[in-house]
Amino acid sequence: MLKKILNNKKGFTLVEVLVTVFVTVIIIGAATSMVLYSYKSYHSADKTTSVLNGVNSITEAVREITFNASEAEITEVTAVPAVESGTTIICCIDNAVYMDNHIIQSAKGMNISALSLTFEADNSSENGKILKYKITAADENGEQAIEPQELSAYLNNCLGDIEGTTGNCLKIKKTDVTGG
């Protein structure tokens, strides 16, 4: 019996070989598609996480500087302004957010192409002064990397109205909480 198999000269037909090659190509193609999809999904999630972490750090910075603010001023600037004694400044210029002349977040650090932070004053609230701010981030195609984040902070200790109405720079003077 073994001799019969070894001496069989028939082999495979052309149709059998083509069907085998076709099935193999389909299986390899499907496996490659799954790997590429997983890779793209991972990098998309990684980019979104990077943007959200950046937005969170900006939000924390705004909330930190507005806590116990006694004076607030919103202006539009094209360069990082000088920081006066007793004040804190946060502004967005050229796709980077600065706090007291130091970059705290940038579009490049968030793996996006555009980053903006704008402020708006709302002095009409009965609950105190409200600082509204909006953070937007765009990818390399100009599309939103995430939905624009429209947030607000209450300036309950602000002695007067928030100066200015809209702009990319917020200047804060703090209330002396030490009592001295």
PDB file of C-alpha atoms in Angstrom, residues 43-133:
ATOM      1  CA  HIS A  43      -3.386  54.727  18.545  1.00  0.00           C
ATOM      2  CA  SER A  44      -6.722  56.523  18.252  1.00  0.00           C
ATOM      3  CA  ALA A  45      -7.496  55.788  21.909  1.00  0.00           C
ATOM      4  CA  ASP A  46      -3.959  56.818  22.885  1.00  0.00           C
ATOM      5  CA  LYS A  47      -4.353  60.157  21.086  1.00  0.00           C
ATOM      6  CA  THR A  48      -7.744  60.822  22.699  1.00  0.00           C
ATOM      7  CA  THR A  49      -6.292  60.030  26.110  1.00  0.00           C
ATOM      8  CA  SER A  50      -3.420  62.440  25.470  1.00  0.00           C
ATOM      9  CA  VAL A  51      -5.832  65.237  24.517  1.00  0.00           C
ATOM     10  CA  LEU A  52      -8.093  64.594  27.521  1.00  0.00           C
ATOM     11  CA  ASN A  53      -5.098  64.585  29.886  1.00  0.00           C
ATOM     12  CA  GLY A  54      -4.003  67.910  28.407  1.00  0.00           C
ATOM     13  CA  VAL A  55      -7.484  69.400  28.802  1.00  0.00           C
ATOM     14  CA  ASN A  56      -7.608  68.175  32.401  1.00  0.00           C
ATOM     15  CA  SER A  57      -4.268  69.807  33.230  1.00  0.00           C
ATOM     16  CA  ILE A  58      -5.455  73.119  31.763  1.00  0.00           C
ATOM     17  CA  THR A  59      -8.730  72.879  33.700  1.00  0.00           C
ATOM     18  CA  GLU A  60      -6.858  72.175  36.939  1.00  0.00           C
ATOM     19  CA  ALA A  61      -4.590  75.185  36.335  1.00  0.00           C
ATOM     20  CA  VAL A  62      -7.549  77.536  35.750  1.00  0.00           C
ATOM     21  CA  ARG A  63      -9.352  76.267  38.851  1.00  0.00           C
ATOM     22  CA  GLU A  64      -6.157  76.551  40.909  1.00  0.00           C
ATOM     23  CA  ILE A  65      -5.505  80.170  39.990  1.00  0.00           C
ATOM     24  CA  THR A  66      -9.142  81.248  40.344  1.00  0.00           C
ATOM     25  CA  PHE A  67      -9.528  79.798  43.849  1.00  0.00           C
ATOM     26  CA  ASN A  68      -9.695  82.742  46.301  1.00  0.00           C
ATOM     27  CA  ALA A  69      -9.233  85.279  43.501  1.00  0.00           C
ATOM     28  CA  SER A  70      -9.871  88.820  44.699  1.00  0.00           C
ATOM     29  CA  GLU A  71      -9.461  90.461  41.259  1.00  0.00           C
ATOM     30  CA  ALA A  72      -9.757  89.093  37.742  1.00  0.00           C
ATOM     31  CA  GLU A  73      -9.012  90.643  34.372  1.00  0.00           C
ATOM     32  CA  ILE A  74      -9.507  89.168  30.911  1.00  0.00           C
ATOM     33  CA  THR A  75      -7.509  90.540  27.995  1.00  0.00           C
ATOM     34  CA  GLU A  76      -6.445  89.603  24.471  1.00  0.00           C
ATOM     35  CA  VAL A  77      -2.673  89.253  24.131  1.00  0.00           C
ATOM     36  CA  THR A  78      -0.255  88.234  21.373  1.00  0.00           C
ATOM     37  CA  ALA A  79       2.750  87.586  23.640  1.00  0.00           C
ATOM     38  CA  VAL A  80       3.090  86.275  27.162  1.00  0.00           C
ATOM     39  CA  PRO A  81       2.712  89.325  29.441  1.00  0.00           C
ATOM     40  CA  ALA A  82       5.073  90.114  32.276  1.00  0.00           C
ATOM     41  CA  VAL A  83       3.962  88.722  35.614  1.00  0.00           C
ATOM     42  CA  GLU A  84       3.554  91.331  38.324  1.00  0.00           C
ATOM     43  CA  SER A  85       4.122  90.545  41.975  1.00  0.00           C
ATOM     44  CA  GLY A  86       1.042  89.044  43.617  1.00  0.00           C
ATOM     45  CA  THR A  87      -0.599  88.066  40.336  1.00  0.00           C
ATOM     46  CA  THR A  88      -0.929  84.881  38.336  1.00  0.00           C
ATOM     47  CA  ILE A  89      -1.458  84.824  34.591  1.00  0.00           C
ATOM     48  CA  ILE A  90      -2.742  82.044  32.370  1.00  0.00           C
ATOM     49  CA  CYS A  91      -2.960  82.587  28.629  1.00  0.00           C
ATOM     50  CA  CYS A  92      -2.979  80.730  25.323  1.00  0.00           C
ATOM     51  CA  ILE A  93      -0.626  81.922  22.610  1.00  0.00           C
ATOM     52  CA  ASP A  94       0.552  80.070  19.498  1.00  0.00           C
ATOM     53  CA  ASN A  95      -1.087  76.743  20.454  1.00  0.00           C
ATOM     54  CA  ALA A  96       0.458  76.699  23.931  1.00  0.00           C
ATOM     55  CA  VAL A  97      -1.021  77.472  27.342  1.00  0.00           C
ATOM     56  CA  TYR A  98       1.247  79.473  29.645  1.00  0.00           C
ATOM     57  CA  MET A  99       0.976  79.978  33.382  1.00  0.00           C
ATOM     58  CA  ASP A 100       3.288  82.672  34.729  1.00  0.00           C
ATOM     59  CA  ASN A 101       5.583  82.503  31.670  1.00  0.00           C
ATOM     60  CA  HIS A 102       5.906  78.691  31.770  1.00  0.00           C
ATOM     61  CA  ILE A 103       4.251  76.356  29.269  1.00  0.00           C
ATOM     62  CA  ILE A 104       1.867  74.023  31.071  1.00  0.00           C
ATOM     63  CA  GLN A 105       0.427  72.437  27.921  1.00  0.00           C
ATOM     64  CA  SER A 106       0.947  72.672  24.181  1.00  0.00           C
ATOM     65  CA  ALA A 107      -0.634  71.312  21.019  1.00  0.00           C
ATOM     66  CA  LYS A 108       2.598  69.465  20.269  1.00  0.00           C
ATOM     67  CA  GLY A 109       2.603  67.861  23.726  1.00  0.00           C
ATOM     68  CA  MET A 110      -0.998  66.745  23.189  1.00  0.00           C
ATOM     69  CA  ASN A 111      -0.235  65.346  19.691  1.00  0.00           C
ATOM     70  CA  ILE A 112      -2.625  67.771  17.983  1.00  0.00           C
ATOM     71  CA  SER A 113      -2.140  70.673  15.594  1.00  0.00           C
ATOM     72  CA  ALA A 114      -4.180  73.424  17.267  1.00  0.00           C
ATOM     73  CA  LEU A 115      -5.027  74.336  20.853  1.00  0.00           C
ATOM     74  CA  SER A 116      -6.968  77.334  22.115  1.00  0.00           C
ATOM     75  CA  LEU A 117      -8.157  78.617  25.468  1.00  0.00           C
ATOM     76  CA  THR A 118     -10.536  81.572  25.642  1.00  0.00           C
ATOM     77  CA  PHE A 119     -12.108  83.316  28.613  1.00  0.00           C
ATOM     78  CA  GLU A 120     -15.404  85.176  28.994  1.00  0.00           C
ATOM     79  CA  ALA A 121     -16.713  87.153  31.960  1.00  0.00           C
ATOM     80  CA  ASP A 122     -20.236  86.803  33.329  1.00  0.00           C
ATOM     81  CA  ASN A 123     -20.757  89.485  35.979  1.00  0.00           C
ATOM     82  CA  SER A 124     -24.560  89.239  35.895  1.00  0.00           C
ATOM     83  CA  SER A 125     -25.005  86.101  38.009  1.00  0.00           C
ATOM     84  CA  GLU A 126     -26.689  86.389  41.392  1.00  0.00           C
ATOM     85  CA  ASN A 127     -24.321  83.740  42.771  1.00  0.00           C
ATOM     86  CA  GLY A 128     -21.197  85.816  42.194  1.00  0.00           C
ATOM     87  CA  LYS A 129     -18.865  86.390  39.314  1.00  0.00           C
ATOM     88  CA  ILE A 130     -18.600  83.539  36.809  1.00  0.00           C
ATOM     89  CA  LEU A 131     -15.564  82.999  34.632  1.00  0.00           C
ATOM     90  CA  LYS A 132     -16.440  80.978  31.545  1.00  0.00           C
ATOM     91  CA  TYR A 133     -13.655  79.377  29.586  1.00  0.00           C
TER      92      TYR A 133
END
